[in-house]
GROMACS .gro file of C-alpha atoms in nm:
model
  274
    1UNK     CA    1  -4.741  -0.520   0.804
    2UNK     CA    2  -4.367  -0.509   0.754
    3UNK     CA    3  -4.112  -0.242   0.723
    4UNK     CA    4  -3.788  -0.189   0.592
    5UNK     CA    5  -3.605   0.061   0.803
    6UNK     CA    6  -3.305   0.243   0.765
    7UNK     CA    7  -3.185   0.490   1.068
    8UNK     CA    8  -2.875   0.696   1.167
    9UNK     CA    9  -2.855   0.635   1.527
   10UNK     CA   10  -2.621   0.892   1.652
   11UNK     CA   11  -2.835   1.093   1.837
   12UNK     CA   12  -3.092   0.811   1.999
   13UNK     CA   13  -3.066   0.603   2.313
   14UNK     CA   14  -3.061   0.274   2.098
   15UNK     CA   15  -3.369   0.166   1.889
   16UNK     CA   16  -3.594  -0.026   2.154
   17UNK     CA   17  -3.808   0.183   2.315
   18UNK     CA   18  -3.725   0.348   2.708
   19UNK     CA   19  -3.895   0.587   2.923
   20UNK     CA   20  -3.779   0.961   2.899
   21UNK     CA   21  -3.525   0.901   2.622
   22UNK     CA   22  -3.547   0.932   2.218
   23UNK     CA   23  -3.503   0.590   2.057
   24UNK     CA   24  -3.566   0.507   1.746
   25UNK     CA   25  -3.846   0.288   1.755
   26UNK     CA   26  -4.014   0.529   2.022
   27UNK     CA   27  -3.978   0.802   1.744
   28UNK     CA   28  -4.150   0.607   1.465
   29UNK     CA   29  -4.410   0.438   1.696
   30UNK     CA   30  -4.556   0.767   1.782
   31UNK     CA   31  -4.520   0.911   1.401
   32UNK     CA   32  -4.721   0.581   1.283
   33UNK     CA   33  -4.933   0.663   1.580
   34UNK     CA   34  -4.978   0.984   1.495
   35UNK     CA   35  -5.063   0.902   1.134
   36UNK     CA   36  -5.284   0.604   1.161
   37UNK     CA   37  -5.487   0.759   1.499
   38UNK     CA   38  -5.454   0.400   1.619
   39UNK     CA   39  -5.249   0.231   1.921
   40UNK     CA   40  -4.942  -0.005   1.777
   41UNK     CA   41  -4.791  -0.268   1.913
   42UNK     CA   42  -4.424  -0.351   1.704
   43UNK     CA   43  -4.175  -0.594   1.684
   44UNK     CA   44  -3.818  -0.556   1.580
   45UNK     CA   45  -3.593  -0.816   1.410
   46UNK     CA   46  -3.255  -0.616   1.606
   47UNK     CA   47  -3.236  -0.434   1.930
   48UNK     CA   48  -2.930  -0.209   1.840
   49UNK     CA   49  -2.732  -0.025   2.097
   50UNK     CA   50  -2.734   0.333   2.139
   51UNK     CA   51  -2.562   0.529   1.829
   52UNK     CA   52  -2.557   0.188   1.629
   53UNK     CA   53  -2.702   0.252   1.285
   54UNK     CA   54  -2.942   0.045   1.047
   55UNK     CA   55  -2.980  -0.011   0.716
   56UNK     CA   56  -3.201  -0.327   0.696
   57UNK     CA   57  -3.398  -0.247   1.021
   58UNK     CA   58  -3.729  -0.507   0.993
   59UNK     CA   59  -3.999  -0.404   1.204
   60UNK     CA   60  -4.360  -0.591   1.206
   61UNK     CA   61  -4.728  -0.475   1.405
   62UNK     CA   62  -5.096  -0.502   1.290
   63UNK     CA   63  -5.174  -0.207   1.108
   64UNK     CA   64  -5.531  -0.117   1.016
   65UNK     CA   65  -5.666  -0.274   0.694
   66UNK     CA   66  -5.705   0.067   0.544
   67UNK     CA   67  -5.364   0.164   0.556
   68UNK     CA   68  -5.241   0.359   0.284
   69UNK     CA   69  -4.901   0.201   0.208
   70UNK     CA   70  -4.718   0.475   0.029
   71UNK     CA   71  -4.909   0.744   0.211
   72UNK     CA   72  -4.803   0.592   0.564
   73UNK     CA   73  -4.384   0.572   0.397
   74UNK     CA   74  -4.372   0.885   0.253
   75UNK     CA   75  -4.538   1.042   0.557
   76UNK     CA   76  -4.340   0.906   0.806
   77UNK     CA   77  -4.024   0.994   0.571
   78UNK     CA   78  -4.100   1.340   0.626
   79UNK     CA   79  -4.191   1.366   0.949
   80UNK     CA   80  -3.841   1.159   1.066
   81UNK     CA   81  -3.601   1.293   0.811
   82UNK     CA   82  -3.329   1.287   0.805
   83UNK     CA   83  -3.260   1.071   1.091
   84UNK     CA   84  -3.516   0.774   1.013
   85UNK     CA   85  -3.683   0.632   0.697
   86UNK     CA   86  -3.874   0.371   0.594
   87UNK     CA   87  -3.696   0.179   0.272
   88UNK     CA   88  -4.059   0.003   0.225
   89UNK     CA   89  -4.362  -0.079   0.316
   90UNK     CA   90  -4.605  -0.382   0.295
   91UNK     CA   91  -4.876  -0.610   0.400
   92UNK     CA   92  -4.750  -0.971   0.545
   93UNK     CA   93  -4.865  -1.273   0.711
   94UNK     CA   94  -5.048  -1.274   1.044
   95UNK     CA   95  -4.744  -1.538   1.155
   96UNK     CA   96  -4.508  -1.288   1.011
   97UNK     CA   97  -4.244  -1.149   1.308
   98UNK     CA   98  -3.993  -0.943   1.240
   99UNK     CA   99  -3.795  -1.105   1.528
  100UNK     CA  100  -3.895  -1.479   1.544
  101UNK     CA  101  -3.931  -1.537   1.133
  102UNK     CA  102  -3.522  -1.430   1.095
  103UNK     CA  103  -3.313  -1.658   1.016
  104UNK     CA  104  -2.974  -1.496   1.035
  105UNK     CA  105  -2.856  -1.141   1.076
  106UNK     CA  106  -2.592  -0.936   0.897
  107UNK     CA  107  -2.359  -0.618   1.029
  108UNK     CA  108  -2.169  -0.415   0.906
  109UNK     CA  109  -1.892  -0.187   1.088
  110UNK     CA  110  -1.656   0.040   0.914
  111UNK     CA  111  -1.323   0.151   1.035
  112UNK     CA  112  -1.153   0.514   0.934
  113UNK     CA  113  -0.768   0.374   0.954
  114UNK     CA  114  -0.578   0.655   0.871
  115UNK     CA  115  -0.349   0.903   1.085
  116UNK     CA  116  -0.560   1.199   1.047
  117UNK     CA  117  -0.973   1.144   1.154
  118UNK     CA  118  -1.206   1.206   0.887
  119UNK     CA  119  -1.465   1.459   0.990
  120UNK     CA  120  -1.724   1.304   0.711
  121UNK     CA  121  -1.702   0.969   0.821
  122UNK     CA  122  -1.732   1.026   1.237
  123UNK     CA  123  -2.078   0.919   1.269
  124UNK     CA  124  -2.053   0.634   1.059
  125UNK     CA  125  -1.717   0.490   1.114
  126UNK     CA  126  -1.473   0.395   1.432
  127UNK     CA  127  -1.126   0.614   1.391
  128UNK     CA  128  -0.826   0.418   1.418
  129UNK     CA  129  -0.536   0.601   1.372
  130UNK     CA  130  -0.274   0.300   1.336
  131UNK     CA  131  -0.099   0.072   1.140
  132UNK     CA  132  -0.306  -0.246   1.089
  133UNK     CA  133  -0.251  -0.584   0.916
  134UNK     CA  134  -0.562  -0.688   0.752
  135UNK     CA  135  -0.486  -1.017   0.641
  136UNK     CA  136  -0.447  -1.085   0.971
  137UNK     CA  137  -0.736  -0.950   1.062
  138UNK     CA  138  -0.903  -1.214   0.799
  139UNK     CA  139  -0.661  -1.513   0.936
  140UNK     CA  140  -0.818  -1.437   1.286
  141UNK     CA  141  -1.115  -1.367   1.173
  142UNK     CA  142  -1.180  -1.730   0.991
  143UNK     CA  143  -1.176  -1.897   1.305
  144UNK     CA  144  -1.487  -1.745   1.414
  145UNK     CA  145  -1.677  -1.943   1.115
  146UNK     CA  146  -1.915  -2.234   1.220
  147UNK     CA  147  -2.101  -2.284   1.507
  148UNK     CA  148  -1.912  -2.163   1.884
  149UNK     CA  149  -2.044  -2.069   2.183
  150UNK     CA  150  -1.953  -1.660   2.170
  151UNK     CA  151  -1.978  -1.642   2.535
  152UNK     CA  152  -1.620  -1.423   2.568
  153UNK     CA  153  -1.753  -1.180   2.323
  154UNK     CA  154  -2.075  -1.126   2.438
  155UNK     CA  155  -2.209  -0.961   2.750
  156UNK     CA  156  -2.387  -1.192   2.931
  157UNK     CA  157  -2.751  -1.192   2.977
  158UNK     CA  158  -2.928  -1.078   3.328
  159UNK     CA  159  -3.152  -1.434   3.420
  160UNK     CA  160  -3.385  -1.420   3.688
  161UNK     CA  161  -3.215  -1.632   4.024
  162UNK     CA  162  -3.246  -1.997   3.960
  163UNK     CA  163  -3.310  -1.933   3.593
  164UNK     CA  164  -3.072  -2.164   3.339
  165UNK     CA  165  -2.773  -1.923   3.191
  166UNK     CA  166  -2.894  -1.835   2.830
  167UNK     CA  167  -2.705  -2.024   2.568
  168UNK     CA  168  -2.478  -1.808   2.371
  169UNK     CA  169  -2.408  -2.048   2.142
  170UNK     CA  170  -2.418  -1.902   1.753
  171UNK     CA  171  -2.342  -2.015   1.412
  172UNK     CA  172  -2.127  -1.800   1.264
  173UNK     CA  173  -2.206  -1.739   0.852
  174UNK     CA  174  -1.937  -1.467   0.734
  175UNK     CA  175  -1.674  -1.294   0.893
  176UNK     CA  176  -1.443  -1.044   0.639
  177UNK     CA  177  -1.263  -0.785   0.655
  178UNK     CA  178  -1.201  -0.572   0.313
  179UNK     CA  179  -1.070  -0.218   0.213
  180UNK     CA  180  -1.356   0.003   0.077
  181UNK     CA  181  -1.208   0.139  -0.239
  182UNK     CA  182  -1.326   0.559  -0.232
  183UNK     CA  183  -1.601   0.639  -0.529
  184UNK     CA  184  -1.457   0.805  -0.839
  185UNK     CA  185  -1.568   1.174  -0.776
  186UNK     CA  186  -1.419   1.190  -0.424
  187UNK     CA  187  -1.126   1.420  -0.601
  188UNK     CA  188  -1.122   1.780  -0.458
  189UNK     CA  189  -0.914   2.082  -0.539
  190UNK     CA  190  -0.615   2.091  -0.324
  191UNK     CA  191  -0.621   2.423  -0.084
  192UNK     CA  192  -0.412   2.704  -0.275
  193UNK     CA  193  -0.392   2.505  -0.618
  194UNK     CA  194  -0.723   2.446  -0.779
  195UNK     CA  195  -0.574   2.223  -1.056
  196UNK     CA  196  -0.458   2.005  -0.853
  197UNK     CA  197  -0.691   1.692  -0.777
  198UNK     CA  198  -0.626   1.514  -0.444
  199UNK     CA  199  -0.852   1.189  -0.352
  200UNK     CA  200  -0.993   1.078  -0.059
  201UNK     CA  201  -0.740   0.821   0.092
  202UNK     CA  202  -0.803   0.447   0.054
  203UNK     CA  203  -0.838   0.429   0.381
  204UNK     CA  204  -1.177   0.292   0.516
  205UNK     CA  205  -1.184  -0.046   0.636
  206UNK     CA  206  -1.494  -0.255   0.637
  207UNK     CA  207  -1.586  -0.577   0.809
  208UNK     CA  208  -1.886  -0.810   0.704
  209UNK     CA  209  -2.005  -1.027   0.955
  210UNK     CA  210  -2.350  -1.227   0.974
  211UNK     CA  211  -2.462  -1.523   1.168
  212UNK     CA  212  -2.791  -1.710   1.294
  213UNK     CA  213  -2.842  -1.473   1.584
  214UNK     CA  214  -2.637  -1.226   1.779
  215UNK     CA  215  -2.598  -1.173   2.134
  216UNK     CA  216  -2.522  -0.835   2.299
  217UNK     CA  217  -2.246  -0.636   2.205
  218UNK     CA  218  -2.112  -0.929   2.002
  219UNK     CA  219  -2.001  -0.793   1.666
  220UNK     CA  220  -1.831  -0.480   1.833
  221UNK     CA  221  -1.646  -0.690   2.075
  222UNK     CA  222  -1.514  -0.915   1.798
  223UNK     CA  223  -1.428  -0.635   1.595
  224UNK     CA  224  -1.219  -0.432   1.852
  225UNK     CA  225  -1.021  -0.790   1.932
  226UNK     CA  226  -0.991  -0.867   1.543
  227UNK     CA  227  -0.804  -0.483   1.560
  228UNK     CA  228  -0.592  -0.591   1.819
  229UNK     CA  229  -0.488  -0.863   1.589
  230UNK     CA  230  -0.423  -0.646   1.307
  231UNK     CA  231  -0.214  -0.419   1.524
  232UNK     CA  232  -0.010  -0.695   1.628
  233UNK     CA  233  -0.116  -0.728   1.958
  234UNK     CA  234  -0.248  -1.051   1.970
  235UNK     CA  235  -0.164  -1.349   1.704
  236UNK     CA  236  -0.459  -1.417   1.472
  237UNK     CA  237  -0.501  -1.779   1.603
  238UNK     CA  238  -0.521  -1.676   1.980
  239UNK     CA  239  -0.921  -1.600   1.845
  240UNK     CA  240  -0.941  -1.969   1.891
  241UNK     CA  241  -0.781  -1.977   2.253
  242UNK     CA  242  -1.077  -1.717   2.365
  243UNK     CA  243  -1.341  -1.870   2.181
  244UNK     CA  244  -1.234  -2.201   2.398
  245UNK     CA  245  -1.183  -1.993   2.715
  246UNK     CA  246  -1.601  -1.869   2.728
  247UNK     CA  247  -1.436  -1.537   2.928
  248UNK     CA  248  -1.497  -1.176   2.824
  249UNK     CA  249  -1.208  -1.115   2.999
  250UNK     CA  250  -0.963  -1.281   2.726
  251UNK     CA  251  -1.134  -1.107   2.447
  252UNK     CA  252  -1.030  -0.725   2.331
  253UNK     CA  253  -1.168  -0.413   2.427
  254UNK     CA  254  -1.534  -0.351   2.266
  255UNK     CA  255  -1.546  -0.086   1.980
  256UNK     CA  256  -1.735   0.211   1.986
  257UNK     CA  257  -2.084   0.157   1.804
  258UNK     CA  258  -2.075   0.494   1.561
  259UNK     CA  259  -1.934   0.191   1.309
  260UNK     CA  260  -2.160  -0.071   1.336
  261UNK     CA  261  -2.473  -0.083   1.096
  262UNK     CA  262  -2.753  -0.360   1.146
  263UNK     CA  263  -2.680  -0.395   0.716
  264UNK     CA  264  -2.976  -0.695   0.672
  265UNK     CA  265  -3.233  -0.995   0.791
  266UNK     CA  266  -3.259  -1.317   0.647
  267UNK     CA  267  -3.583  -1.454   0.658
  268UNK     CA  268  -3.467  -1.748   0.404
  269UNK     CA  269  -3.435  -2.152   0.527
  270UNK     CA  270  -3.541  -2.268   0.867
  271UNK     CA  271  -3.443  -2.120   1.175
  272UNK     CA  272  -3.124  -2.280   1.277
  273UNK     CA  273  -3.282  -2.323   1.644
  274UNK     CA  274  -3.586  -2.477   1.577
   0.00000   0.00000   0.00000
């Protein structure tokens, strides 16, 4: 079986399971479990961080062939609400994995650039209160298209002694930034005049990135150097002098993960690896 999961992951210790904590996959194994009376064993296409959110969350186990699809979605829906739901639900290959069967991965990570924070948006979005350029951001954030090795935005892998460093080598699909443009109703009554409409600022920065695979902390440590960029910090084609320099230390600062979604898995084409 396969399911499309969506999760706010504010208050979980990341989404792969670990002993004594609430993650998110911990949370719906034992709802499924407690559904279906049956041991699971899943499979994830993403192991998000701690507070990172999803939105296109694939998850894959052998469920029992009496399964009630829409009884076992709408169940778990209520049981996890608000904080987890499954989008859908259905039956797939035996060779399906959620994991190994993805092609390429897409994030999303929303920035709140504006001078005041919003309170609406804290969960959801990293707070930046200053000036940035954003087609800078874009200029620097071009040169991350194709394939690279990633290794000085990525934390590097534990391997056992003697073991080959993992390759961190990735081929890069999209990398945008954009401004989010507020939805029509967002106009409230000013405090003290009620005819007076004031709109939520056009303030909320977004950037799309996807890619073959991702290692850890990868999109957030691109994102908080592309910032740097925008704020003037660093030029936009110094991205290419610490893609070449396979350091962490060259690259910026990582952001936060309240901003970062897991938006969607590709399970289209080959697998650019095999």
């Amino acid at each position: 079986m396969a399911l499309l999961v969506a999760y706010d992951g504010t208050d979980f210790h990341g989404f792969a399971e670990s002993k004594g904590v609430a993650t998110v996959m911990g949370t719906m194994r034992a709802t499924l479990q407690q559904i279906l009376q049956v041991e699971l064993e899943l499979t994830a296409a993403g192991r998000t961080d701690a507070g990172v959110h999803g939105w296109g969350q694939v998850v894959t186990g052998r469920f029992p062939a009496h399964a009630d699809l829409e009884r076992l979605r709408t169940s778990v829906n209520r049981m996890c609400a608000p904080a987890i739901a499954i989008r859908s639900a259905e039956w797939a290959d035996d060779d399906f994995d959620a994991r190994f069967s993805a092609t390429s991965r897409a994030y999303r990570y929303d920035v709140w650039n504006h001078p005041q924070p919003n309170p609406l948006a804290a969960r959801t979005s990293w707070h930046v209160p200053y000036d940035v350029d954003l087609d800078a951001m874009n200029q620097g954030a071009a040169h991350l298209l194709g394939q690279h090795d990633f290794a000085s935005f990525c934390r590097r892998p534990k391997v056992a002694e003697g073991s080959p460093e993992k390759s961190l080598v990735r081929i890069m699909q999209r990398a945008a930034w954009h401004r989010v443009t507020p939805p029509g109703d967002a106009a409230v009554a000013a405090p003290g005049d009620p005819t007076h409409a004031v709109s939520m600022p056009d303030a909320m920065l977004r950037f799309e990135i996807a890619a073959s695979s991702f290692c850890h902390q990868m999109v957030r440590s691109i994102v908080g150097t592309l910032v740097e960029v925008g704020r003037g910090r660093r030029s936009p084609d110094s991205i290419v002098d610490t893609l070449v320099a396979q350091d962490r230390s060259t690259a910026g600062p990582v952001a936060p993960p309240t901003g970062l979604v897991l938006w969607d898995v590709s399970y289209a084409g080959p697998r650019w690896d095999a």
